PDB file of C-alpha atoms in Angstrom:
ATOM      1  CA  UNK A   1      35.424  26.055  87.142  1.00 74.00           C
ATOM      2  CA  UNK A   2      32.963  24.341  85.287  1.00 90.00           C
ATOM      3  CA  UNK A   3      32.974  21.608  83.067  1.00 93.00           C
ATOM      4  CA  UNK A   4      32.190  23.377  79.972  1.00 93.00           C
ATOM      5  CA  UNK A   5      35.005  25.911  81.140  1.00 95.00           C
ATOM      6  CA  UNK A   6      37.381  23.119  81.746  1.00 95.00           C
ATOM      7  CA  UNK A   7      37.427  21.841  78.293  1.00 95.00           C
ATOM      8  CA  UNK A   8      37.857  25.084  76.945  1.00 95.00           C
ATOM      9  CA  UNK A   9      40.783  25.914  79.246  1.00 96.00           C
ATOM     10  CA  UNK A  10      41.902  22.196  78.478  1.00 97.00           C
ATOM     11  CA  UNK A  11      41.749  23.049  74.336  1.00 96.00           C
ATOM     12  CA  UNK A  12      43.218  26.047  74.811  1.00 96.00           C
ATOM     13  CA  UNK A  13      46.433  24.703  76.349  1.00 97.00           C
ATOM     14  CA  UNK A  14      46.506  22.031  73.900  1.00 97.00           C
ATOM     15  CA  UNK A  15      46.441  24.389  70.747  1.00 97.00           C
ATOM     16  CA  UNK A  16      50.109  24.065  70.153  1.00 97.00           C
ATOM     17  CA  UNK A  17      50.013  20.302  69.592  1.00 97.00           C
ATOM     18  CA  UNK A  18      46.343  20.563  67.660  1.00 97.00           C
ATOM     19  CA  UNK A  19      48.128  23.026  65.489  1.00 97.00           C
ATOM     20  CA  UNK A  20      50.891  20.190  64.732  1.00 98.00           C
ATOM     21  CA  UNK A  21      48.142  17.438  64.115  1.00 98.00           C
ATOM     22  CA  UNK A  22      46.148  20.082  61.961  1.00 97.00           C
ATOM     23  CA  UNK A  23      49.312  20.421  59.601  1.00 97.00           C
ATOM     24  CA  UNK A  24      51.023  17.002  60.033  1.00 98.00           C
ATOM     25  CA  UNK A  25      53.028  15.853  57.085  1.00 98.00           C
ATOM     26  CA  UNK A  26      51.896  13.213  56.906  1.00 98.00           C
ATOM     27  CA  UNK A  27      48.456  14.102  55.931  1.00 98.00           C
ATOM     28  CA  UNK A  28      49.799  16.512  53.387  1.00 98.00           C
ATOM     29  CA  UNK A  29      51.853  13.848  51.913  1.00 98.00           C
ATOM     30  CA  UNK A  30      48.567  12.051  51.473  1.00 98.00           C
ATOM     31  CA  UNK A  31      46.644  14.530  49.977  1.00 98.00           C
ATOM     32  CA  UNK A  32      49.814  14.565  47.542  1.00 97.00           C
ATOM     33  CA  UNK A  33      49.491  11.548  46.620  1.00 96.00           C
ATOM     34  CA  UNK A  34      52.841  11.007  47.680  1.00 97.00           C
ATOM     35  CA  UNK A  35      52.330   8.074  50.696  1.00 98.00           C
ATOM     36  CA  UNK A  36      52.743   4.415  49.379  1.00 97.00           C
ATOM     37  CA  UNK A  37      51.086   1.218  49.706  1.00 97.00           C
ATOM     38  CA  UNK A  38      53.525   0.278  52.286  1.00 97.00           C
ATOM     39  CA  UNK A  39      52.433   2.694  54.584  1.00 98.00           C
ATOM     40  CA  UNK A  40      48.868   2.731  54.375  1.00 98.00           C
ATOM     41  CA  UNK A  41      49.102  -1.309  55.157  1.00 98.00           C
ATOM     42  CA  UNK A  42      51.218   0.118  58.205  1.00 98.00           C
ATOM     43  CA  UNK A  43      48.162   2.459  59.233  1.00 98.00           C
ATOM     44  CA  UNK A  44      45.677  -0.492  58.657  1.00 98.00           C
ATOM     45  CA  UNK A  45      47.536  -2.712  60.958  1.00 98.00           C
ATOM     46  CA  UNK A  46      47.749   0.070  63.744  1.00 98.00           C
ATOM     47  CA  UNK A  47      44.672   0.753  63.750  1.00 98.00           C
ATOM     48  CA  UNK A  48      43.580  -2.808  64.034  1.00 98.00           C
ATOM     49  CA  UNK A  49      45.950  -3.239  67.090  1.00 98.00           C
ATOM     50  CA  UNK A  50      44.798   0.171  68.363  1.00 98.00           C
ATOM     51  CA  UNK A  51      40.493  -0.463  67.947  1.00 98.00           C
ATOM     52  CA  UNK A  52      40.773  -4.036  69.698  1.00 98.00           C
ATOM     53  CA  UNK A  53      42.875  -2.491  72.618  1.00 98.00           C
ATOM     54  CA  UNK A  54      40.885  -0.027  73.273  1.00 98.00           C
ATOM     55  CA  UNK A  55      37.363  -1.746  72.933  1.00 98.00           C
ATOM     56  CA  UNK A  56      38.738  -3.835  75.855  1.00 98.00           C
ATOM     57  CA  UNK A  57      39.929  -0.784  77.245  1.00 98.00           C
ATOM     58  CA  UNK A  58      36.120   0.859  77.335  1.00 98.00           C
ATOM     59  CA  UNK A  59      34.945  -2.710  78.592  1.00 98.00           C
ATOM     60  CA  UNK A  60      37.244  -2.542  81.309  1.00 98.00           C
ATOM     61  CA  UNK A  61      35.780   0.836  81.878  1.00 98.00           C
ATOM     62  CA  UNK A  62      32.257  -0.086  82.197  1.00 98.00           C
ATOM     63  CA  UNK A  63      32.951  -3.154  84.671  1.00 98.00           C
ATOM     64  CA  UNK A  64      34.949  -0.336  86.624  1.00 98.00           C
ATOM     65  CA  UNK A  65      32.176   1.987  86.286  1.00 98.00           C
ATOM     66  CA  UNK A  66      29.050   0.077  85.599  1.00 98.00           C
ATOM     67  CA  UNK A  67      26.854   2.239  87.205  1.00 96.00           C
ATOM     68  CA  UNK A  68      25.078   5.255  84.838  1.00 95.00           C
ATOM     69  CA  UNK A  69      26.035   7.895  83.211  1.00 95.00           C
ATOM     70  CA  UNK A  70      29.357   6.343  83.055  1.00 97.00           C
ATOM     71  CA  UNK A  71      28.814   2.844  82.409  1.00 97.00           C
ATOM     72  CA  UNK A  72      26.181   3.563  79.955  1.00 96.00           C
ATOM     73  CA  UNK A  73      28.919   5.798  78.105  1.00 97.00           C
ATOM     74  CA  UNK A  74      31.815   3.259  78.096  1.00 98.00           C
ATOM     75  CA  UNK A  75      29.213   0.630  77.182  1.00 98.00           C
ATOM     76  CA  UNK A  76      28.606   2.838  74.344  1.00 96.00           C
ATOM     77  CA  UNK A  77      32.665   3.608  73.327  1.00 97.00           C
ATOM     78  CA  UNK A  78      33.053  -0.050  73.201  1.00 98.00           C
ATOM     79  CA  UNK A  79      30.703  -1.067  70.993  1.00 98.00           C
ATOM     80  CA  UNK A  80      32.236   2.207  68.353  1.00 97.00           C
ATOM     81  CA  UNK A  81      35.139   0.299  68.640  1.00 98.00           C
ATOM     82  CA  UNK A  82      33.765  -3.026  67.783  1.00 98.00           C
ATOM     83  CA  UNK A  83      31.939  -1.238  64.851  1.00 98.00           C
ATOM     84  CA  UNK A  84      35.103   0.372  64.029  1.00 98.00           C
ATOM     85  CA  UNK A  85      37.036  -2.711  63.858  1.00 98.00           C
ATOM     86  CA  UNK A  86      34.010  -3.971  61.231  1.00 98.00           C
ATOM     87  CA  UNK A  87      34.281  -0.994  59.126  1.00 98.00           C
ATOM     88  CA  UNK A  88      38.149  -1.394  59.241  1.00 98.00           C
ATOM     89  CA  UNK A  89      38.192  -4.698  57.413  1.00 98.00           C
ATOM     90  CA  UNK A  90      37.345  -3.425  53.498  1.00 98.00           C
ATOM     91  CA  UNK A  91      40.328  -0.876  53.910  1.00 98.00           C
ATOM     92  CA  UNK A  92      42.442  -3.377  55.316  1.00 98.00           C
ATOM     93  CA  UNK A  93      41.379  -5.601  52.339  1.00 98.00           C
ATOM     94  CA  UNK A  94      41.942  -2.878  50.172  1.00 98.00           C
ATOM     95  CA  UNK A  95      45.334  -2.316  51.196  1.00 98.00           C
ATOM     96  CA  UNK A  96      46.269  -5.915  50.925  1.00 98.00           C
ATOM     97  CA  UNK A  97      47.267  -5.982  55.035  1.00 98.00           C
ATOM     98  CA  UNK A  98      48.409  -9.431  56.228  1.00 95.00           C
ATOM     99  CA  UNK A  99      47.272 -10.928  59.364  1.00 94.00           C
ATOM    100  CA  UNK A 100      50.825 -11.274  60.609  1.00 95.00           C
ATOM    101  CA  UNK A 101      51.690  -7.199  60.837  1.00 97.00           C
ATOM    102  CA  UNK A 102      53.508  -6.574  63.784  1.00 98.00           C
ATOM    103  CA  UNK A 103      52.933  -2.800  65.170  1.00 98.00           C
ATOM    104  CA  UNK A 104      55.025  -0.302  66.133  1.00 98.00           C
ATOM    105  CA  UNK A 105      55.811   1.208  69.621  1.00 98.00           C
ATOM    106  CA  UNK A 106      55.159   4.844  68.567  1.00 98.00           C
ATOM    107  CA  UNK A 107      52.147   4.228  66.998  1.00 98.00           C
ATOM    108  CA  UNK A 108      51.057   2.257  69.881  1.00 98.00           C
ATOM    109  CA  UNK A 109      51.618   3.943  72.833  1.00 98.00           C
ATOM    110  CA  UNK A 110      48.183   5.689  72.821  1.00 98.00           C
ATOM    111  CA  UNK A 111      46.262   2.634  73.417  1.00 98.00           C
ATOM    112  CA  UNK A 112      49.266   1.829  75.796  1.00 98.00           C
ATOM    113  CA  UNK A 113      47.892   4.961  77.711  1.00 98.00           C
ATOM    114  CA  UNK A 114      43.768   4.024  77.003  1.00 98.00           C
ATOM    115  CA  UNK A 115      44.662   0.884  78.486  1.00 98.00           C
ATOM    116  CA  UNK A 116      46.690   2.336  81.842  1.00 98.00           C
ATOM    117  CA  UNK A 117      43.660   5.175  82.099  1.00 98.00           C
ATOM    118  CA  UNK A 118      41.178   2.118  81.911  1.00 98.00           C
ATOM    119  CA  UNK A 119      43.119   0.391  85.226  1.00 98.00           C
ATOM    120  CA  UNK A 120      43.713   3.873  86.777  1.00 98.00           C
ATOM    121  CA  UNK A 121      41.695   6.591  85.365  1.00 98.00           C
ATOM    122  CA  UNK A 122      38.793   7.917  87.085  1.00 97.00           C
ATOM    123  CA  UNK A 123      35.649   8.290  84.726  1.00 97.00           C
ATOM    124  CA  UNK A 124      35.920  12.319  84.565  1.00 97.00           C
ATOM    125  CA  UNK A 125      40.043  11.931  83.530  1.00 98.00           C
ATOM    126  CA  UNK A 126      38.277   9.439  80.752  1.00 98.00           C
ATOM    127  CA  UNK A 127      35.959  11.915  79.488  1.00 97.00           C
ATOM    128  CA  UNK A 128      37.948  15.248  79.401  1.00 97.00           C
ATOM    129  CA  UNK A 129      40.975  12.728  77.513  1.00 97.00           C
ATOM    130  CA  UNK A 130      38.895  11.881  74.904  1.00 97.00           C
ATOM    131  CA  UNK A 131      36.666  14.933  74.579  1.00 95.00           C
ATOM    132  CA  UNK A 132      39.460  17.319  74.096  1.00 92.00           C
ATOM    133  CA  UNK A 133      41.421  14.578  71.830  1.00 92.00           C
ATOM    134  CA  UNK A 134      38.239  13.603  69.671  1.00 90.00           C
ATOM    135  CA  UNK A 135      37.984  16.875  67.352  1.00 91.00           C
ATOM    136  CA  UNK A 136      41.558  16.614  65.740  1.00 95.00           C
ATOM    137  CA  UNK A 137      41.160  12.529  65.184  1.00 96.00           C
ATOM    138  CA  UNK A 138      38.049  13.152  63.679  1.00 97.00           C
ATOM    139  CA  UNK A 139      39.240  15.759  61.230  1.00 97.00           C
ATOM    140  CA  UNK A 140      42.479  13.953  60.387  1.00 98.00           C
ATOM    141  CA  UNK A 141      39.337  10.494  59.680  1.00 98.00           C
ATOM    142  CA  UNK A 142      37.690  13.483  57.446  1.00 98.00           C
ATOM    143  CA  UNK A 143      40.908  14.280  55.329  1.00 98.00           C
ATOM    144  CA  UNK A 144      42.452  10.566  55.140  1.00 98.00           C
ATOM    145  CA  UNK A 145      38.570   9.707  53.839  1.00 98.00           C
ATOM    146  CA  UNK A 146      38.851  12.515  50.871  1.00 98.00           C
ATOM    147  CA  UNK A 147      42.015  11.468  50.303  1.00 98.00           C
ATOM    148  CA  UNK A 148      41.616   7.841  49.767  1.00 98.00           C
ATOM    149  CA  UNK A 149      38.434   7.694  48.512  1.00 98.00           C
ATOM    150  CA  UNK A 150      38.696   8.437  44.540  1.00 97.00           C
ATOM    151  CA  UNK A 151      41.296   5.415  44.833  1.00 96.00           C
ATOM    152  CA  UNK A 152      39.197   3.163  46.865  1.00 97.00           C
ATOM    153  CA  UNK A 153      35.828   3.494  47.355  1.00 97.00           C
ATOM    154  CA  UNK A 154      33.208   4.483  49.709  1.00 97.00           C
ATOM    155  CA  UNK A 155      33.108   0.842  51.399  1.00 96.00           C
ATOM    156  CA  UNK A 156      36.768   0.925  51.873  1.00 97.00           C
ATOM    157  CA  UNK A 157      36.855   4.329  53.553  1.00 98.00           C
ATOM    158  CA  UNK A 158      34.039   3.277  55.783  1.00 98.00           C
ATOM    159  CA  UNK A 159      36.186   3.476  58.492  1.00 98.00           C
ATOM    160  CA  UNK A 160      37.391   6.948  58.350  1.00 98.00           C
ATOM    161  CA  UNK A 161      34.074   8.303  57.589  1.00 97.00           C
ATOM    162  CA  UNK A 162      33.014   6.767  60.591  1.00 98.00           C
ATOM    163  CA  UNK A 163      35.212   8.462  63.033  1.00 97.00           C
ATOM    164  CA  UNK A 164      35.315  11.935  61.013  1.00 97.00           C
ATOM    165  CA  UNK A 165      32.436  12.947  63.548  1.00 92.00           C
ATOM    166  CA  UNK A 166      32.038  12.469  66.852  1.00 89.00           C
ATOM    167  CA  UNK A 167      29.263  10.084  67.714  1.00 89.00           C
ATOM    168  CA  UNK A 168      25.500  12.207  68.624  1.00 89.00           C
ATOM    169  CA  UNK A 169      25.613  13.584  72.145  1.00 92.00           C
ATOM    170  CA  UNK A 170      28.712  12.493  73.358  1.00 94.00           C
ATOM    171  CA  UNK A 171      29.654  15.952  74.208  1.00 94.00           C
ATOM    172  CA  UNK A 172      27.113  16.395  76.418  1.00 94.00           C
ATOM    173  CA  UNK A 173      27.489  12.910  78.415  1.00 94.00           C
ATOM    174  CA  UNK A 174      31.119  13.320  78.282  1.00 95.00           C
ATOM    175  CA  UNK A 175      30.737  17.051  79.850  1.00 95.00           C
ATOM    176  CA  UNK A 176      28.294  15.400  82.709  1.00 94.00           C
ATOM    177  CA  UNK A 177      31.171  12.993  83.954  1.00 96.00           C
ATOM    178  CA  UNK A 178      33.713  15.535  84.171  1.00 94.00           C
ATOM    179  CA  UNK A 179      31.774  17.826  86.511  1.00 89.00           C
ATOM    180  CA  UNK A 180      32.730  14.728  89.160  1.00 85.00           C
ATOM    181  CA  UNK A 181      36.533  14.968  88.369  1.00 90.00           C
ATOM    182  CA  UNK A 182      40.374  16.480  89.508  1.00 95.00           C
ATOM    183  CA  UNK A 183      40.791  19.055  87.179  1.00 95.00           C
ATOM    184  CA  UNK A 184      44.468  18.398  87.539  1.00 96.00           C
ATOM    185  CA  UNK A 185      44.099  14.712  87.002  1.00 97.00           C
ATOM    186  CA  UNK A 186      41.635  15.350  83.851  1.00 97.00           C
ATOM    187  CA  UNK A 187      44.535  18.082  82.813  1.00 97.00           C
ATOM    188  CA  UNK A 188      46.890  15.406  82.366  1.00 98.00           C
ATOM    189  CA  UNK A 189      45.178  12.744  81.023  1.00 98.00           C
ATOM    190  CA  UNK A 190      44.406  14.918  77.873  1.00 98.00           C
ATOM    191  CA  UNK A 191      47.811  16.118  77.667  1.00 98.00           C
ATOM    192  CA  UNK A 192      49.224  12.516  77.428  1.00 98.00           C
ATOM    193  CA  UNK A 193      46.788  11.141  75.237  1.00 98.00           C
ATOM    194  CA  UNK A 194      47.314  14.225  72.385  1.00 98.00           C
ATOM    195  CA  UNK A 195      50.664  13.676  72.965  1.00 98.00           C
ATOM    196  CA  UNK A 196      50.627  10.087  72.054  1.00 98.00           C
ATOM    197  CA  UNK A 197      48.518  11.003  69.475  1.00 98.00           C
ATOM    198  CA  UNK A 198      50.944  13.482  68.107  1.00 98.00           C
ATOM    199  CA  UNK A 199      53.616  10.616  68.661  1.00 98.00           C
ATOM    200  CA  UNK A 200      51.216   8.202  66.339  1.00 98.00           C
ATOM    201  CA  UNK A 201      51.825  10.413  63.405  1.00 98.00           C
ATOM    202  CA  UNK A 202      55.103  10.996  63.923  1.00 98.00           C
ATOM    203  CA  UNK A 203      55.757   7.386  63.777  1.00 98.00           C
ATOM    204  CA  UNK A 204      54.001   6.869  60.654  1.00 98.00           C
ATOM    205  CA  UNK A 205      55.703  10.044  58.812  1.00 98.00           C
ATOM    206  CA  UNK A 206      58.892   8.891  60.087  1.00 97.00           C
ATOM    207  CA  UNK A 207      58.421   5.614  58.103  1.00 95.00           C
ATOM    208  CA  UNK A 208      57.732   7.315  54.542  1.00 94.00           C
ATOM    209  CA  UNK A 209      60.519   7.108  52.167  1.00 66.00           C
TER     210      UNK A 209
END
């Protein structure tokens, strides 16, 4: 099987927890207007635990793996997340978040599982992960952008807008590193990390009143 063939295999057995993410409550209770103050602090404050885990994550990646395509790629990841972190500050202005937020364990048991694929992963497991996982994060970005924006601002959505697509050619790399990989392995790694990303909402929806 081919790479390209692997992903699509991959997204296909994955369509019952994209379908979950695509429909989440908690993005409809956005769109409502319905999620409070409280909560959107919450999501500012997991996301800043989240970006600066997994920026060392893709670091520890590219000492693994310094050699091209793959170091060039994690190089890459890890300086989106630095930029991401960046673009995070307005909202988390915005939102009034204080520096002492202490994160949840649902929320962060994704970059729990960046961080163990970092130590353990090989470079095609990394790729398929995040390749399958990236189109339903970046449309949830898109809708939490639309959503907040009339309230906030461009500058303060900044953030979102930036992850609503995925960054130029990273398809294509991402596709060239799995050709080297288990399918098996690569197969679970995506699994997990939708799954924790289906567990991040969860934990957010489960804390709206």
């Amino acid at each position: 099987m081919g790479a390209a063939e692997l992903v699509a295999a991959v997204r296909a057995e994955l369509a019952p927890v994209e379908g979950r993410l695509a429909e989440h409550r908690y993005l409809a209770e956005l769109e409502a207007g319905r999620v409070p103050l409280e909560s959107l602090r919450a999501f500012a404050g997991e996301q800043r635990a989240i970006v600066t885990s997994d920026r060392r994550s893709f670091e520890h990646l590219a000492q693994r793996f310094p050699q091209p395509p793959a170091g060039d790629l994690f190089r890459e990841m890890a300086d989106g997340e630095a930029e991401a972190l960046q673009l995070l500050q307005p909202f988390a202005a915005a939102v009034a978040l204080a520096a002492g937020y202490e994160p949840l364990a649902g929320c962060q048991a994704y970059p729990a599982y960046v961080a163990w694929l970092a130590l353990n992963g090989s470079p095609a497991d990394v790729a398929l992960a995040f390749l399958a996982n990236l189109e339903s994060w970046g449309r949830s970005c898109a809708r939490m952008r639309d959503a907040l924006r009339p309230r906030y601002g461009a500058d303060a959505v900044a953030f979102f807008d930036f992850f609503a697509a995925p960054p130029a050619g990273f398809e294509e790399r991402a596709l060239a590193l799995i050709t080297s990989g288990d399918p098996a392995s690569g197969r679970r790694a995506s699994r997990l990390l939708q799954a924790y990303e289906l567990l991040y909402w969860d934990t957010l929806a489960d804390g709206l009143h």
